[in-house]
mmCIF file of C-alpha atoms in Angstrom:
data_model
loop_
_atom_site.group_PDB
_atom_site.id
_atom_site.type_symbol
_atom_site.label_atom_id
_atom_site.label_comp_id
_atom_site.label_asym_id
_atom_site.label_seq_id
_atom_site.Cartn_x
_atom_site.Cartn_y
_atom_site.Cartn_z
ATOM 1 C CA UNK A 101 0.000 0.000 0.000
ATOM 2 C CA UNK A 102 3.088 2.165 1.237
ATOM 3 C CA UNK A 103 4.408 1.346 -2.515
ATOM 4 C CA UNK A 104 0.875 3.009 -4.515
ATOM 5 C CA UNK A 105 1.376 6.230 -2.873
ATOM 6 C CA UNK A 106 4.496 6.947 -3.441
ATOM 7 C CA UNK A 107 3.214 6.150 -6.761
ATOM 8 C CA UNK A 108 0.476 8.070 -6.727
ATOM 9 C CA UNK A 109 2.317 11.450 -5.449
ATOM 10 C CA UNK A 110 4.938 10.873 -8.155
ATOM 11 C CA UNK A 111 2.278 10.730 -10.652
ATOM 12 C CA UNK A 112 0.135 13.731 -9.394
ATOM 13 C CA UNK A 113 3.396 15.666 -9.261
ATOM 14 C CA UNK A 114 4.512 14.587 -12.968
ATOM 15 C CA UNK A 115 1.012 15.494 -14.046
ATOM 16 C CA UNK A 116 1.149 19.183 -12.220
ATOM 17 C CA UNK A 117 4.375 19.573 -13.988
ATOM 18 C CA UNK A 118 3.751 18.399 -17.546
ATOM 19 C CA UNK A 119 -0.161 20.424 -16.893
ATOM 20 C CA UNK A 120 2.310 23.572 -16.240
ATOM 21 C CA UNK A 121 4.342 23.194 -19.180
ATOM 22 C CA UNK A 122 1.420 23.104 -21.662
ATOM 23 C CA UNK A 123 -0.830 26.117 -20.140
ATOM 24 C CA UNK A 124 2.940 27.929 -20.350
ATOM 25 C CA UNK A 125 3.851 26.945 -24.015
ATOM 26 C CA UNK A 126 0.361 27.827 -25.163
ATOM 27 C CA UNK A 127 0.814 31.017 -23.433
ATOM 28 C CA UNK A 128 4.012 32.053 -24.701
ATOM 29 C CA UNK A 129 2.449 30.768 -28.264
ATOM 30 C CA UNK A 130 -0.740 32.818 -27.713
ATOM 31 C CA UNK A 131 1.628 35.892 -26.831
ATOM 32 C CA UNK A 132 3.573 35.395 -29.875
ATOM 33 C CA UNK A 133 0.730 35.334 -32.622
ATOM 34 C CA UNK A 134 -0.747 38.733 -30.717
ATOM 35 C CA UNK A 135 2.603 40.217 -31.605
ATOM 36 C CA UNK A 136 3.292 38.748 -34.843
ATOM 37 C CA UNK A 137 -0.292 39.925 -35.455
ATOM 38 C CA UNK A 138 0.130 42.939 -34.825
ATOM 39 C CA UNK A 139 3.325 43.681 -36.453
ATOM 40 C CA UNK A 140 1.814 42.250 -39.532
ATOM 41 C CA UNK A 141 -0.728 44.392 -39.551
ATOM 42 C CA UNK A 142 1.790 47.101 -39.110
ATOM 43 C CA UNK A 143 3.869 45.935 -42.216
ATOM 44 C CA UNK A 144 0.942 45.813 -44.375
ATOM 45 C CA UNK A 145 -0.294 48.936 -43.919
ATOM 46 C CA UNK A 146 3.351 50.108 -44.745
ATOM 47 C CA UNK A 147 2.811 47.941 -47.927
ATOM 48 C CA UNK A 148 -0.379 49.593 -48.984
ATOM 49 C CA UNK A 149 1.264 53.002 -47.888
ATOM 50 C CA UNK A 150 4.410 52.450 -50.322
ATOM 51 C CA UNK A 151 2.301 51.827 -53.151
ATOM 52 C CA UNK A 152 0.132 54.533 -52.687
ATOM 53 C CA UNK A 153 3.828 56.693 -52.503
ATOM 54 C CA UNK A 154 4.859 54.816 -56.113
ATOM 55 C CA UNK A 155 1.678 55.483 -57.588
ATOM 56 C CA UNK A 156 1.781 59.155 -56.623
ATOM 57 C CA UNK A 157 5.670 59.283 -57.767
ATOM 58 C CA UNK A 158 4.898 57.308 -61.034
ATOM 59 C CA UNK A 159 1.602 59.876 -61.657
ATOM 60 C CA UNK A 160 3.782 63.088 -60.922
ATOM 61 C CA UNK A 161 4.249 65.395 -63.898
ATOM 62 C CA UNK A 162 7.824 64.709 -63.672
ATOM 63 C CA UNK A 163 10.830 63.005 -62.164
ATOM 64 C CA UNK A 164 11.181 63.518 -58.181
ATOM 65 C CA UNK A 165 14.986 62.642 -57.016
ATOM 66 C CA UNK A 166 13.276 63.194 -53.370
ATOM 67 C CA UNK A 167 10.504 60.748 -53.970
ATOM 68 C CA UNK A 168 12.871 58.471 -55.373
ATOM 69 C CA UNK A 169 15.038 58.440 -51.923
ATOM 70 C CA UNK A 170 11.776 58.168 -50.109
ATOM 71 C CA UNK A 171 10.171 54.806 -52.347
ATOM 72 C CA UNK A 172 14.164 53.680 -51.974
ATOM 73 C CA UNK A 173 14.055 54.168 -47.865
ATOM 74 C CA UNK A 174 10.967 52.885 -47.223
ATOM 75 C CA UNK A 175 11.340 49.456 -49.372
ATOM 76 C CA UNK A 176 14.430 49.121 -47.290
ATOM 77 C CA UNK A 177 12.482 49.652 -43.920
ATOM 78 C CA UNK A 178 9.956 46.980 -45.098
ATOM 79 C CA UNK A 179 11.926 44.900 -46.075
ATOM 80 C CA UNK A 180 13.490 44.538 -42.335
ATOM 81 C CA UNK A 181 10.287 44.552 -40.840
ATOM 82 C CA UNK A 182 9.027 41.486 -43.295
ATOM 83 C CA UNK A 183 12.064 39.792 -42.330
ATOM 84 C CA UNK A 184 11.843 40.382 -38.044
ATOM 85 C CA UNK A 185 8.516 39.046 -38.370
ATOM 86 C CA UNK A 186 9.495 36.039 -38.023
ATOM 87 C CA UNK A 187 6.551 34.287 -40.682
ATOM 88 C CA UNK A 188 8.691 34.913 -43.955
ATOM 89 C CA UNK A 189 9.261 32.108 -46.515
ATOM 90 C CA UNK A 190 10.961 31.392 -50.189
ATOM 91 C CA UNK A 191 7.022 32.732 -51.476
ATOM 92 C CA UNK A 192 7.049 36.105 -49.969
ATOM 93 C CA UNK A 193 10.934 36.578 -50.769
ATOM 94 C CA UNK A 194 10.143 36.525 -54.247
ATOM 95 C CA UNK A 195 6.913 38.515 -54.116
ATOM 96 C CA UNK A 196 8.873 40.986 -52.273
ATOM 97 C CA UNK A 197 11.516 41.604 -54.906
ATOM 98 C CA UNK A 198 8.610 41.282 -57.737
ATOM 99 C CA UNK A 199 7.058 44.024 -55.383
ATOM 100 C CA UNK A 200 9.866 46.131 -55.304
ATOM 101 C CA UNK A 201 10.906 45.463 -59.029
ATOM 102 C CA UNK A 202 7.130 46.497 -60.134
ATOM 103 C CA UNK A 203 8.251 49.977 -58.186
ATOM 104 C CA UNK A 204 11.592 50.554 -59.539
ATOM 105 C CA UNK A 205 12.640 48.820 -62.380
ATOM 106 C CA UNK A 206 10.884 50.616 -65.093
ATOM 107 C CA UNK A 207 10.569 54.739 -65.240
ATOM 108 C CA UNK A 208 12.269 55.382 -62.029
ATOM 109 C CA UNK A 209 15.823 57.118 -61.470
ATOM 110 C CA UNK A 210 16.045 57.491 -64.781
ATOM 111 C CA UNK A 211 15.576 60.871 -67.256
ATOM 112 C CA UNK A 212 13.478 59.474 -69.593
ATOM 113 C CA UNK A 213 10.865 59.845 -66.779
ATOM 114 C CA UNK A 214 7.104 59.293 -68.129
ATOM 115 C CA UNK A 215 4.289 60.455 -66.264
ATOM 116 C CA UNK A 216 1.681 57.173 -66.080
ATOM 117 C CA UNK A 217 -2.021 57.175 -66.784
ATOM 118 C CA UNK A 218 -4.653 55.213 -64.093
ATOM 119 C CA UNK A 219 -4.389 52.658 -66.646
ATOM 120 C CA UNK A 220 -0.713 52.289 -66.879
ATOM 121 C CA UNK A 221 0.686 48.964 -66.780
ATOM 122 C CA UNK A 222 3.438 50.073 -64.245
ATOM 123 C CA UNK A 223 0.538 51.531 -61.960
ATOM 124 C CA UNK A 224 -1.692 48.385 -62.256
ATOM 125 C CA UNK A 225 1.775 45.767 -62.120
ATOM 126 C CA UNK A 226 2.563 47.685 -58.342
ATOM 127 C CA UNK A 227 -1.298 47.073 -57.164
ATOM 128 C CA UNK A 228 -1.180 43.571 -58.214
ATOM 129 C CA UNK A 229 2.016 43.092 -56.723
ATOM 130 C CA UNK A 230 1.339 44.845 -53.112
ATOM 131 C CA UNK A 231 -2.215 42.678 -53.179
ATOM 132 C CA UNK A 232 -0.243 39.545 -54.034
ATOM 133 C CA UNK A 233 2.865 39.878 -51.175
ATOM 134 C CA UNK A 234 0.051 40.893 -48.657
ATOM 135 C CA UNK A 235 -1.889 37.889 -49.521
ATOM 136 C CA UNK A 236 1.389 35.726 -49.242
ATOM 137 C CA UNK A 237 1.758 37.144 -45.825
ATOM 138 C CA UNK A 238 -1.600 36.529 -44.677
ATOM 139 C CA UNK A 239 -1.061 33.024 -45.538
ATOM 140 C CA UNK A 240 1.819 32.585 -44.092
ATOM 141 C CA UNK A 241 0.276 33.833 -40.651
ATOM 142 C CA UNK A 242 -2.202 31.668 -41.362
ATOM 143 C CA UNK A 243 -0.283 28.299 -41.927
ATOM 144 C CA UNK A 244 1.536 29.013 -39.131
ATOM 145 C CA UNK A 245 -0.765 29.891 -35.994
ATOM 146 C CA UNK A 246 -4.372 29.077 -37.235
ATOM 147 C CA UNK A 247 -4.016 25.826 -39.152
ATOM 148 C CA UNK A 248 -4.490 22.459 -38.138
ATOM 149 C CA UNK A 249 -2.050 21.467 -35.704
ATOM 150 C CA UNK A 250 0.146 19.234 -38.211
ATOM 151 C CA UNK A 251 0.008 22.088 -40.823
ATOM 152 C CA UNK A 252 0.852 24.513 -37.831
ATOM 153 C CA UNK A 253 4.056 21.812 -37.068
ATOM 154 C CA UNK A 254 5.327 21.599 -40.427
ATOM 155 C CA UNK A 255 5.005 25.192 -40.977
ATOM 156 C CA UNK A 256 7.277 26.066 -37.991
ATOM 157 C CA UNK A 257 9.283 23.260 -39.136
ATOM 158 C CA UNK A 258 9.674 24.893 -42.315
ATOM 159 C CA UNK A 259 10.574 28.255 -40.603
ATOM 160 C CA UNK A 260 13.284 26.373 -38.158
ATOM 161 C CA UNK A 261 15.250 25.190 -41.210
ATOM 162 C CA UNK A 262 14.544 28.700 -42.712
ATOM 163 C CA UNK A 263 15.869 30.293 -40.241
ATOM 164 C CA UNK A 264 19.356 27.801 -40.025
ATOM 165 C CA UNK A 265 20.254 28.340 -43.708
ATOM 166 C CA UNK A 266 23.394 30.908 -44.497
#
């Protein structure tokens, strides 16, 4: 009899400490999507502001070397705050650039500068762009905090080995 509870207190105590650990790793997990929520929310909004800032520097009448510095800051900025968020994969890395190349590559820093129409294809390439990296980010979010719990695993398994490459 001695012998069951000694068993029983070692089991009540393992099941105390293994209750703690979950409540405190769903916690910490809990804490983390509020903040990675919110930050995302943050950089999208920057997105959607930096587009409306290329459309207005593509529309201009002419060439601004001050709007130019200000697209070229900001892409910079967002693209550190995509990266500390923590959620990024290969997808969004490539939507990025597409995003920023839809922005700069054609009719900016350059003195052939053309003012573009609301139906130019630069203006409607950096809308499609923006809509398709915030999507991509969404997702992402998505995959890794509000899908099934084996999606959720292999997601953060995915972002592990992300995170280890060079």
């Amino acid at each position: 009899m001695d012998l069951l509870a000694k068993y029983t207190s070692l089991f009540t105590l393992m099941t105390v400490v293994l209750g703690w650990i979950v409540v405190n790793w769903q916690n910490n997990n809990r804490e983390e999507r509020k903040e990675v929520r919110s930050s995302l929310s943050e950089a999208i909004e920057e997105i959607t502001s930096l587009e409306d800032e290329a459309v207005k520097y593509h529309s201009a009448d002419s060439r601004s070397a001050e709007g130019e510095r200000e697209i070229t800051k900001r892409i910079t900025r967002l693209s550190s705050r995509i990266r500390h968020l923590g959620i990024e994969s290969d997808e969004s890395r490539r939507l990025f650039i597409r995003f920023k190349q839809s922005m700069t590559l054609d009719n900016f820093e350059t003195n052939r500068f053309s003012q573009q129409g609301t139906d130019s294809e630069i203006l409607e390439m950096i809308s499609m762009r923006s809509e398709e990296l915030q999507d991509a980010l969404e997702t992402q979010f998505s995959r890794l905090f509000r899908g099934p719990f084996l999606h959720r695993l292999a997601a953060s398994i995915r972002q592990f080995l992300m995170r280890c490459k060079p």
